[in-house]
Tab-separated table of C-alpha atoms in Angstrom:
chain	number	residue	atom	x	y	z
A	242	GLY	CA	121.071	34.386	18.120
A	243	SER	CA	121.973	34.961	21.749
A	244	ARG	CA	119.634	34.039	24.503
A	245	LEU	CA	119.980	35.409	28.128
A	246	VAL	CA	117.761	33.791	30.793
A	247	LEU	CA	116.840	35.060	34.162
A	248	VAL	CA	114.843	32.912	36.654
A	249	ASP	CA	113.218	34.602	39.553
A	250	GLY	CA	114.973	37.837	38.685
A	251	ARG	CA	118.548	36.361	38.700
A	252	PHE	CA	120.831	35.469	35.695
A	253	ALA	CA	120.703	31.716	34.874
A	254	PRO	CA	123.990	30.878	33.082
A	255	GLU	CA	123.126	27.210	32.579
A	256	LEU	CA	119.987	28.080	30.432
A	257	SER	CA	121.600	31.041	28.602
A	258	THR	CA	123.618	30.906	25.333
A	259	ILE	CA	125.625	34.124	24.783
A	260	GLU	CA	127.421	34.012	21.524
A	261	PRO	CA	130.758	36.316	21.365
A	262	MET	CA	130.207	39.249	19.094
A	263	SER	CA	132.625	41.788	18.108
A	264	GLY	CA	131.769	45.242	19.351
A	265	VAL	CA	129.086	43.868	21.615
A	266	TRP	CA	128.796	43.538	25.469
A	267	LEU	CA	125.902	41.329	26.545
A	268	GLY	CA	125.627	39.886	30.137
A	269	ALA	CA	123.926	40.030	33.459
A	270	MET	CA	123.567	43.332	35.146
A	271	SER	CA	125.311	41.975	38.185
A	272	ALA	CA	128.326	41.236	36.174
A	273	ALA	CA	128.092	44.673	34.372
A	274	ILE	CA	128.146	46.531	37.751
A	275	ALA	CA	131.520	44.788	38.543
A	276	ASP	CA	133.244	44.737	35.086
A	277	ARG	CA	131.522	47.597	33.267
A	278	PRO	CA	130.610	50.334	35.783
A	279	ASP	CA	130.918	52.962	33.037
A	280	LEU	CA	128.222	51.115	31.157
A	281	VAL	CA	125.615	50.657	33.934
A	282	ARG	CA	126.078	54.183	35.268
A	283	ALA	CA	123.547	55.257	32.669
A	284	ALA	CA	120.873	52.879	34.203
A	285	LEU	CA	121.573	53.918	37.781
A	286	ASP	CA	121.992	57.595	37.802
A	287	ASP	CA	119.453	60.075	38.963
A	288	ARG	CA	117.449	60.356	35.830
A	289	ALA	CA	116.922	56.640	35.787
A	290	THR	CA	116.023	56.265	39.528
A	291	GLY	CA	113.273	58.753	39.659
A	292	SER	CA	114.717	61.989	40.889
A	293	LEU	CA	113.215	64.017	37.987
A	294	ALA	CA	110.707	66.682	38.028
A	295	ALA	CA	107.284	65.713	37.036
A	296	GLU	CA	107.464	67.431	33.715
A	297	ASP	CA	110.661	65.707	32.898
A	298	ARG	CA	109.250	62.134	33.309
A	299	ALA	CA	110.124	60.978	29.758
A	300	ALA	CA	113.831	60.971	30.554
A	301	GLY	CA	113.565	58.101	33.027
A	302	PRO	CA	111.327	55.983	35.253
A	303	GLY	CA	110.209	58.417	38.042
A	304	HIS	CA	107.291	56.701	39.786
A	305	PRO	CA	107.505	55.116	43.304
A	306	PHE	CA	107.815	51.525	41.816
A	307	ALA	CA	110.845	52.542	39.794
A	308	LEU	CA	112.477	53.951	42.878
A	309	LEU	CA	111.599	50.828	44.751
A	310	ASN	CA	113.349	48.783	41.900
A	311	ALA	CA	116.451	50.880	42.155
A	312	ALA	CA	116.658	50.020	45.964
A	313	PHE	CA	115.905	46.148	45.617
A	314	PHE	CA	116.752	44.948	42.034
A	315	ALA	CA	118.750	41.709	42.128
A	316	ASP	CA	119.756	41.591	38.509
A	317	GLY	CA	118.768	42.159	34.965
A	318	PHE	CA	120.837	42.388	31.707
A	319	ALA	CA	123.133	44.898	30.080
A	320	LEU	CA	123.638	45.305	26.282
A	321	ALA	CA	126.218	47.770	24.804
A	322	ILE	CA	126.769	47.894	21.087
A	323	ALA	CA	129.696	49.883	19.661
A	324	PRO	CA	129.110	52.602	16.913
A	325	GLY	CA	128.337	51.308	13.494
A	326	ARG	CA	127.788	47.572	14.549
A	327	VAL	CA	124.813	45.901	13.099
A	328	LEU	CA	123.390	42.743	14.631
A	329	GLU	CA	121.880	40.481	11.956
A	330	ARG	CA	119.918	38.250	14.430
A	331	PRO	CA	117.656	39.204	17.389
A	332	ILE	CA	118.763	38.803	20.985
A	333	GLU	CA	116.380	36.876	23.043
A	334	ILE	CA	115.869	37.739	26.798
A	335	VAL	CA	113.664	35.329	28.813
A	336	HIS	CA	112.481	36.376	32.239
A	337	LEU	CA	111.025	33.188	33.928
A	338	ALA	CA	109.071	32.974	37.187
A	339	SER	CA	109.220	29.661	39.067
A	340	GLY	CA	105.911	30.388	40.737
A	341	ALA	CA	107.205	31.095	44.167
A	342	GLU	CA	105.543	33.943	45.818
A	343	GLY	CA	107.408	37.205	46.340
A	344	ALA	CA	108.793	40.260	44.507
A	345	LEU	CA	111.003	40.018	41.524
A	346	HIS	CA	112.830	43.264	40.787
A	347	THR	CA	114.992	43.495	37.651
A	348	ARG	CA	116.757	46.437	35.945
A	349	SER	CA	118.344	46.425	32.443
A	350	LEU	CA	120.172	48.710	30.106
A	351	VAL	CA	120.393	48.903	26.341
A	352	ALA	CA	123.035	51.408	25.035
A	353	LEU	CA	123.398	51.666	21.200
A	354	GLY	CA	126.264	53.587	19.780
A	355	ALA	CA	125.949	55.939	16.744
A	356	GLY	CA	124.711	54.071	13.480
A	357	SER	CA	124.266	50.688	15.336
A	358	ARG	CA	121.358	48.503	14.885
A	359	ALA	CA	119.693	45.674	16.929
A	360	ALA	CA	116.543	43.834	17.715
A	361	ILE	CA	115.532	42.397	21.112
A	362	ILE	CA	112.639	40.262	22.241
A	363	GLU	CA	111.901	40.017	25.790
A	364	THR	CA	109.465	37.352	27.142
A	365	TYR	CA	108.063	37.365	30.706
A	366	ALA	CA	106.573	33.999	31.593
A	367	GLY	CA	105.286	32.145	34.542
A	368	PRO	CA	103.716	28.878	35.236
A	369	ARG	CA	100.076	28.816	33.582
A	370	GLY	CA	97.300	27.508	35.566
A	371	ARG	CA	98.867	28.056	38.939
A	372	ALA	CA	97.705	30.518	41.681
A	373	GLN	CA	101.034	31.731	43.042
A	374	ARG	CA	100.880	35.453	43.579
A	375	TYR	CA	104.231	36.823	42.646
A	376	TRP	CA	104.975	40.381	41.707
A	377	ARG	CA	107.379	41.346	38.790
A	378	ASN	CA	108.784	44.874	38.810
A	379	ASP	CA	111.002	45.359	35.739
A	380	VAL	CA	112.745	48.484	34.740
A	381	ALA	CA	114.543	48.966	31.313
A	382	VAL	CA	116.520	51.966	30.245
A	383	LEU	CA	117.286	52.395	26.523
A	384	ARG	CA	119.860	54.939	25.133
A	385	LEU	CA	120.119	55.344	21.325
A	386	GLY	CA	122.932	57.300	19.800
A	387	ALA	CA	122.705	59.286	16.572
A	388	SER	CA	121.124	57.268	13.771
A	389	ALA	CA	121.001	54.182	15.876
A	390	GLU	CA	118.060	51.666	15.341
A	391	LEU	CA	116.515	49.457	17.982
A	392	LEU	CA	113.442	47.077	17.885
A	393	ARG	CA	112.439	46.014	21.325
A	394	ILE	CA	109.525	43.505	21.842
A	395	ALA	CA	107.828	42.673	25.093
A	396	LEU	CA	105.870	39.508	25.245
A	397	VAL	CA	104.068	39.119	28.678
A	398	GLU	CA	102.564	35.707	29.512
A	399	GLU	CA	102.656	35.668	33.330
A	400	ALA	CA	101.020	33.300	35.704
A	401	ALA	CA	97.233	33.750	36.076
A	402	ALA	CA	97.374	35.454	39.565
A	403	ALA	CA	100.655	37.346	38.928
A	404	ALA	CA	101.125	41.154	39.015
A	405	HIS	CA	103.436	42.633	36.308
A	406	LEU	CA	104.792	46.193	36.150
A	407	GLY	CA	107.170	47.048	33.319
A	408	ASP	CA	108.668	50.448	32.760
A	409	VAL	CA	110.700	51.501	29.772
A	410	ALA	CA	112.531	54.900	29.543
A	411	ALA	CA	114.268	55.630	26.338
A	412	SER	CA	116.149	58.650	24.984
A	413	LEU	CA	116.819	59.123	21.308
A	414	GLY	CA	119.589	60.942	19.772
A	415	PRO	CA	119.633	62.745	16.264
A	416	ALA	CA	118.077	60.729	13.550
A	417	ALA	CA	117.696	57.793	15.736
A	418	ARG	CA	114.964	55.128	15.235
A	419	LEU	CA	113.207	53.364	17.947
A	420	ALA	CA	110.361	50.717	17.661
A	421	LEU	CA	108.718	49.402	20.784
A	422	PHE	CA	105.996	46.659	20.712
A	423	ALA	CA	104.313	45.273	23.809
A	424	MET	CA	101.952	42.258	23.678
A	425	LEU	CA	99.996	41.460	26.789
A	426	LEU	CA	98.622	37.994	26.800
A	427	GLY	CA	98.767	36.755	30.478
A	428	GLY	CA	98.775	37.676	34.161
A	429	GLY	CA	96.284	38.876	36.664
A	430	THR	CA	97.282	42.563	36.563
A	431	VAL	CA	99.681	43.681	33.815
A	432	ARG	CA	100.993	47.157	33.253
A	433	GLN	CA	103.457	48.211	30.555
A	434	GLU	CA	104.692	51.725	30.549
A	435	ALA	CA	106.923	53.401	27.953
A	436	SER	CA	108.400	56.822	28.178
A	437	VAL	CA	110.438	58.208	25.214
A	438	ALA	CA	112.512	61.493	25.301
A	439	VAL	CA	113.097	62.588	21.605
A	440	THR	CA	116.116	64.736	22.278
A	441	GLY	CA	117.719	64.622	18.789
A	442	GLU	CA	116.593	66.263	15.636
A	443	GLY	CA	114.949	64.062	13.138
A	444	ALA	CA	114.555	61.077	15.553
A	445	GLN	CA	111.655	58.660	14.894
A	446	CYS	CA	109.667	56.585	17.366
A	447	ARG	CA	106.984	53.894	16.879
A	448	LEU	CA	105.054	52.582	19.846
A	449	ASP	CA	102.683	49.732	19.026
A	450	GLY	CA	101.040	47.293	21.364
A	451	ALA	CA	98.172	44.806	21.748
A	452	PHE	CA	96.492	43.172	24.713
A	453	ALA	CA	93.939	40.273	24.991
A	454	VAL	CA	92.423	39.771	28.396
A	455	ALA	CA	89.648	37.549	29.597
A	456	GLY	CA	88.101	36.308	32.994
A	457	ARG	CA	88.958	38.964	35.649
A	458	GLU	CA	92.424	39.862	34.162
A	459	GLU	CA	93.526	43.487	33.788
A	460	ALA	CA	95.937	44.901	31.336
A	461	ASN	CA	97.233	48.565	30.987
A	462	LEU	CA	99.331	50.134	28.328
A	463	VAL	CA	100.742	53.648	29.199
A	464	THR	CA	102.960	55.733	26.740
A	465	THR	CA	104.626	59.100	26.964
A	466	VAL	CA	106.570	60.660	24.130
A	467	ASP	CA	108.193	63.936	24.649
A	468	HIS	CA	109.334	65.680	21.454
A	469	ARG	CA	112.056	68.217	22.557
A	470	ALA	CA	113.760	68.575	19.130
A	471	PRO	CA	112.362	69.596	15.669
A	472	GLY	CA	111.709	67.153	12.883
A	473	GLY	CA	110.594	64.241	15.017
A	474	VAL	CA	108.184	61.469	13.976
A	475	THR	CA	105.858	59.337	16.210
A	476	ARG	CA	103.501	56.587	15.400
A	477	GLU	CA	101.242	54.683	17.718
A	478	LEU	CA	98.716	51.819	17.222
A	479	ILE	CA	97.287	50.072	20.067
A	480	LYS	CA	94.816	47.169	19.680
A	481	GLY	CA	92.978	45.716	22.620
A	482	VAL	CA	90.393	42.788	23.132
A	483	ALA	CA	88.575	42.161	26.406
A	484	ALA	CA	86.193	39.339	27.253
A	485	GLY	CA	84.454	37.993	30.328
A	486	ARG	CA	84.798	40.484	33.165
A	487	ALA	CA	88.189	41.639	32.128
A	488	HIS	CA	89.412	45.195	31.938
A	489	GLY	CA	91.799	46.828	29.482
A	490	ALA	CA	93.252	50.271	29.396
A	491	PHE	CA	95.379	52.547	27.192
A	492	GLN	CA	96.635	55.973	28.182
A	493	GLY	CA	99.026	57.824	25.894
A	494	ARG	CA	100.296	61.348	25.759
A	495	ILE	CA	102.452	62.989	23.036
A	496	THR	CA	104.024	66.360	24.019
A	497	VAL	CA	105.600	68.718	21.447
A	498	ARG	CA	107.536	71.281	23.258
A	499	GLU	CA	108.127	74.869	22.186
A	500	GLY	CA	110.713	75.008	19.461
A	501	ALA	CA	110.157	71.481	18.219
A	502	GLN	CA	108.825	72.506	14.953
A	503	LYS	CA	107.966	70.092	11.982
A	504	VAL	CA	107.011	67.246	14.343
A	505	ASP	CA	104.586	64.650	12.751
A	506	ALA	CA	102.871	62.476	15.396
A	507	GLN	CA	99.848	60.201	14.981
A	508	GLN	CA	98.243	58.159	17.828
A	509	MET	CA	95.303	55.604	17.410
A	510	SER	CA	93.753	53.261	19.963
A	511	ARG	CA	91.144	50.619	18.508
A	512	ASN	CA	89.456	48.182	20.851
A	513	LEU	CA	86.923	45.453	20.832
A	514	ILE	CA	84.665	44.233	23.827
A	515	ILE	CA	83.367	40.553	23.857
A	516	GLY	CA	80.361	40.330	26.128
A	517	PRO	CA	78.456	42.604	28.210
A	518	ARG	CA	80.696	42.681	31.343
A	519	ALA	CA	84.046	43.529	29.838
A	520	VAL	CA	85.360	47.033	30.065
A	521	ILE	CA	88.039	48.921	28.034
A	522	ASP	CA	89.169	52.506	28.657
A	523	THR	CA	91.211	54.535	26.318
A	524	LYS	CA	92.583	58.003	26.693
A	525	PRO	CA	94.831	59.425	24.005
A	526	GLU	CA	96.287	63.040	24.658
A	527	LEU	CA	98.181	65.729	22.703
A	528	GLU	CA	100.045	68.638	24.283
A	529	ILE	CA	101.295	70.910	21.555
A	530	TYR	CA	103.372	74.033	22.273
A	531	ALA	CA	104.651	74.615	18.702
A	532	ASP	CA	102.868	76.085	15.858
A	533	ASP	CA	104.308	74.165	12.667
A	534	VAL	CA	103.321	70.575	13.519
A	535	LYS	CA	101.150	67.750	12.122
A	536	CYS	CA	99.485	65.824	14.961
A	537	SER	CA	96.392	63.627	15.307
A	538	HIS	CA	94.894	61.102	17.613
A	539	GLY	CA	91.851	59.009	17.836
A	540	ALA	CA	90.096	56.083	19.771
A	541	SER	CA	87.397	53.657	19.295
A	542	VAL	CA	85.683	50.890	21.481
A	543	GLY	CA	83.055	48.632	20.062
A	544	ASP	CA	81.817	44.997	19.529
A	545	LEU	CA	82.560	42.339	16.820
A	546	ASP	CA	81.069	43.085	13.315
A	547	GLU	CA	77.966	41.084	13.338
A	548	ALA	CA	77.791	41.205	9.575
A	549	ALA	CA	81.345	39.863	9.147
A	550	LEU	CA	80.420	37.117	11.767
A	551	PHE	CA	77.298	36.157	9.841
A	552	TYR	CA	79.328	36.103	6.578
A	553	LEU	CA	81.847	33.511	8.066
A	554	ARG	CA	79.118	31.462	9.484
A	555	ALA	CA	77.153	31.397	6.260
A	556	ARG	CA	80.222	29.841	4.681
A	557	GLY	CA	80.327	26.851	7.154
A	558	ILE	CA	82.775	28.163	9.720
A	559	ALA	CA	81.661	27.432	13.313
A	560	GLY	CA	80.726	30.436	15.533
A	561	ASP	CA	83.653	29.997	17.909
A	562	GLU	CA	86.134	29.635	15.098
A	563	ALA	CA	84.607	32.687	13.281
A	564	ARG	CA	84.985	34.945	16.322
A	565	ARG	CA	88.687	33.789	16.781
A	566	LEU	CA	89.435	34.510	13.209
A	567	LEU	CA	87.843	38.015	13.541
A	568	LEU	CA	89.758	38.846	16.645
A	569	GLU	CA	92.987	37.626	15.302
A	570	GLY	CA	92.605	39.632	12.162
A	571	PHE	CA	91.658	42.717	14.230
A	572	ILE	CA	94.841	42.449	16.337
A	573	ARG	CA	97.161	41.489	13.621
A	574	GLU	CA	97.244	44.746	12.089
A	575	ALA	CA	99.452	45.979	15.099
A	576	VAL	CA	101.672	42.930	14.936
A	577	GLU	CA	102.234	43.296	11.221
A	578	ARG	CA	103.998	46.661	11.736
A	579	ILE	CA	107.039	44.661	13.191
A	580	ASP	CA	109.743	44.608	10.528
A	581	GLU	CA	111.527	41.343	11.717
A	582	PRO	CA	109.725	38.477	10.004
A	583	SER	CA	110.843	35.767	12.623
A	584	LEU	CA	109.669	37.786	15.629
A	585	ARG	CA	106.325	38.719	13.839
A	586	ALA	CA	105.621	35.138	13.156
A	587	HIS	CA	106.430	34.093	16.741
A	588	LEU	CA	103.944	36.736	18.141
A	589	LEU	CA	101.189	35.713	15.840
A	590	THR	CA	101.588	32.154	16.945
A	591	ARG	CA	101.302	33.231	20.683
A	592	LEU	CA	98.322	35.403	19.881
A	593	ALA	CA	96.420	32.534	18.185
A	594	ARG	CA	97.027	30.257	21.097
A	595	ARG	CA	95.693	32.915	23.532
A	596	LEU	CA	92.610	33.695	21.502
A	597	ALA	CA	91.914	30.023	21.261
A	598	SER	CA	91.617	29.911	24.959
A	599	PHE	CA	88.841	32.638	24.997
A	600	GLU	CA	86.463	29.962	23.525
A	601	GLU	CA	87.478	27.568	26.364
A	602	GLY	CA	86.264	29.922	28.956
A	603	GLU	CA	89.758	30.750	30.450
């Protein structure tokens, strides 16, 4: 499908391939500001630039880094899909960093009309094995109309010394379906945050993610789901692996407001620690103000199953390979929840490559 590439935070037309599609507007945010001001207003209004009260955080990015982004962003992308339009192939967005030191601020918007459907994969990549200390600060605003469906995947493979902050703010209309998946595989300090306001009755949200960190890397996944309408459904599954002296963390909060009856929400965080110095923190939270709901959460942190490791080694599989297979199988559960086969296969390939580096001491 279409591919839009940004290099150091700016649209690179020579690297992009944008196919003309009826009922679809896809292009750089800088072009959208000039040509489609009606479209980008949703990404630049007060709700998306942080002037919200603290309790209304899920309606838009509101922390200081999002405000800084609003002041300094250079580019990004905008995607608008007309009501009823269904995209058969995923759209690929590639955020490349050349390795030059500095800050990269990008802001993007995805707006789906009623009954439309799309899938997006965004890759954030930098030069591997280089020590340049750049900082990426990315904000994405998602707006789903009634019965719209969106799959959005974020694959983070930044340079070893990079800092990455990603902030997604989504709002769901009636019966809308949103699936977000974040896979954090590279970068010195990586944080992906997702805030979802379920404003329409019967809307469904799936927030899944995985991280694999080693050395002295740090990865954080933060989610906030605010159920403001009845009949909503939320599913969350986060899988994490930390080795060496790495630190991983997950913090998730699901809020069910008064009057949001019949909400069904489940949240689970499962994690593995490889070695005595790695650390993983997990903090699932529920805030429930309605009396007719079905909500649950849970978390676990542990080591590899020694019995499973012994089973594989007893059948002739080397220790390093056995550990890699167990780690891949552990994280695979979260990846398998992605409905798009091509994107699922791509993520599993990147995951296998990352886990192989664990045995090489990276």
